Amino acid sequence: MRIYKEFLFEAAHFLPSAPPGHPNARLHGHSFRARITVDGQPDEETGIVLHFDELEAAVAEARDALDHRMLNEIEGLSAPTLERIAMWLWDRLHNRLPGLVEIVVARDSCHEGCVYYGPPLRLAAE
Ligand SMILES: [Zn+2]
């Protein structure tokens, strides 16, 4: 079974990899949406996989670090694509959320998003 929590954040960025003159090379902002998904079995007594308050506590610090920020200035996000934001969130959350299996980061206004299942070698590294 999987549970998830979504949160929104507003942030500015530019993409250094965009060609000169491309709008993405200029400073602009988005409303981003992130969804953090945890896998587990509900406890037989409580019926809970992971209390949503615990999930909220885990994501709150990461959300605060992103919301109303210039993403390019955040350590590890000098090229803040959706893919890099998803990886950045994974790095921040996977130790606090052992059942973490998926992170979605989306720009709903663009109908674009990224789904990240973690680094490919994580099972071999454990
Ligand atoms: Zn953008």
mmCIF file of N, CA, C and O and ligand atoms in Angstrom, residues 13 15 24 28 30 32 107, ligand 1:
data_model
loop_
_atom_site.group_PDB
_atom_site.id
_atom_site.type_symbol
_atom_site.label_atom_id
_atom_site.label_comp_id
_atom_site.label_asym_id
_atom_site.label_seq_id
_atom_site.Cartn_x
_atom_site.Cartn_y
_atom_site.Cartn_z
ATOM 1 N N HIS A 13 13.324 30.633 -10.862
ATOM 2 C CA HIS A 13 14.539 29.981 -11.340
ATOM 3 C C HIS A 13 14.844 30.427 -12.763
ATOM 4 O O HIS A 13 14.048 31.101 -13.406
ATOM 5 N N LEU A 15 17.150 28.420 -16.194
ATOM 6 C CA LEU A 15 17.842 27.189 -16.552
ATOM 7 C C LEU A 15 19.095 27.521 -17.348
ATOM 8 O O LEU A 15 19.015 27.915 -18.516
ATOM 9 N N ASN A 24 13.364 30.150 -20.976
ATOM 10 C CA ASN A 24 13.807 29.450 -19.761
ATOM 11 C C ASN A 24 15.183 29.917 -19.292
ATOM 12 O O ASN A 24 15.566 29.635 -18.154
ATOM 13 N N HIS A 28 12.402 33.553 -14.139
ATOM 14 C CA HIS A 28 10.942 33.483 -14.154
ATOM 15 C C HIS A 28 10.490 32.602 -12.983
ATOM 16 O O HIS A 28 11.325 32.007 -12.302
ATOM 17 N N HIS A 30 7.415 29.811 -11.102
ATOM 18 C CA HIS A 30 6.386 28.789 -11.285
ATOM 19 C C HIS A 30 5.693 28.531 -9.954
ATOM 20 O O HIS A 30 6.268 28.725 -8.887
ATOM 21 N N PHE A 32 4.940 25.286 -8.227
ATOM 22 C CA PHE A 32 5.312 23.873 -8.306
ATOM 23 C C PHE A 32 4.424 23.057 -7.375
ATOM 24 O O PHE A 32 3.948 23.554 -6.354
ATOM 25 N N ARG A 107 4.982 21.229 -12.675
ATOM 26 C CA ARG A 107 4.546 22.606 -12.922
ATOM 27 C C ARG A 107 3.181 22.473 -13.582
ATOM 28 O O ARG A 107 3.100 22.236 -14.791
HETATM 29 ZN ZN ZN B 1 10.849 27.395 -15.453
#
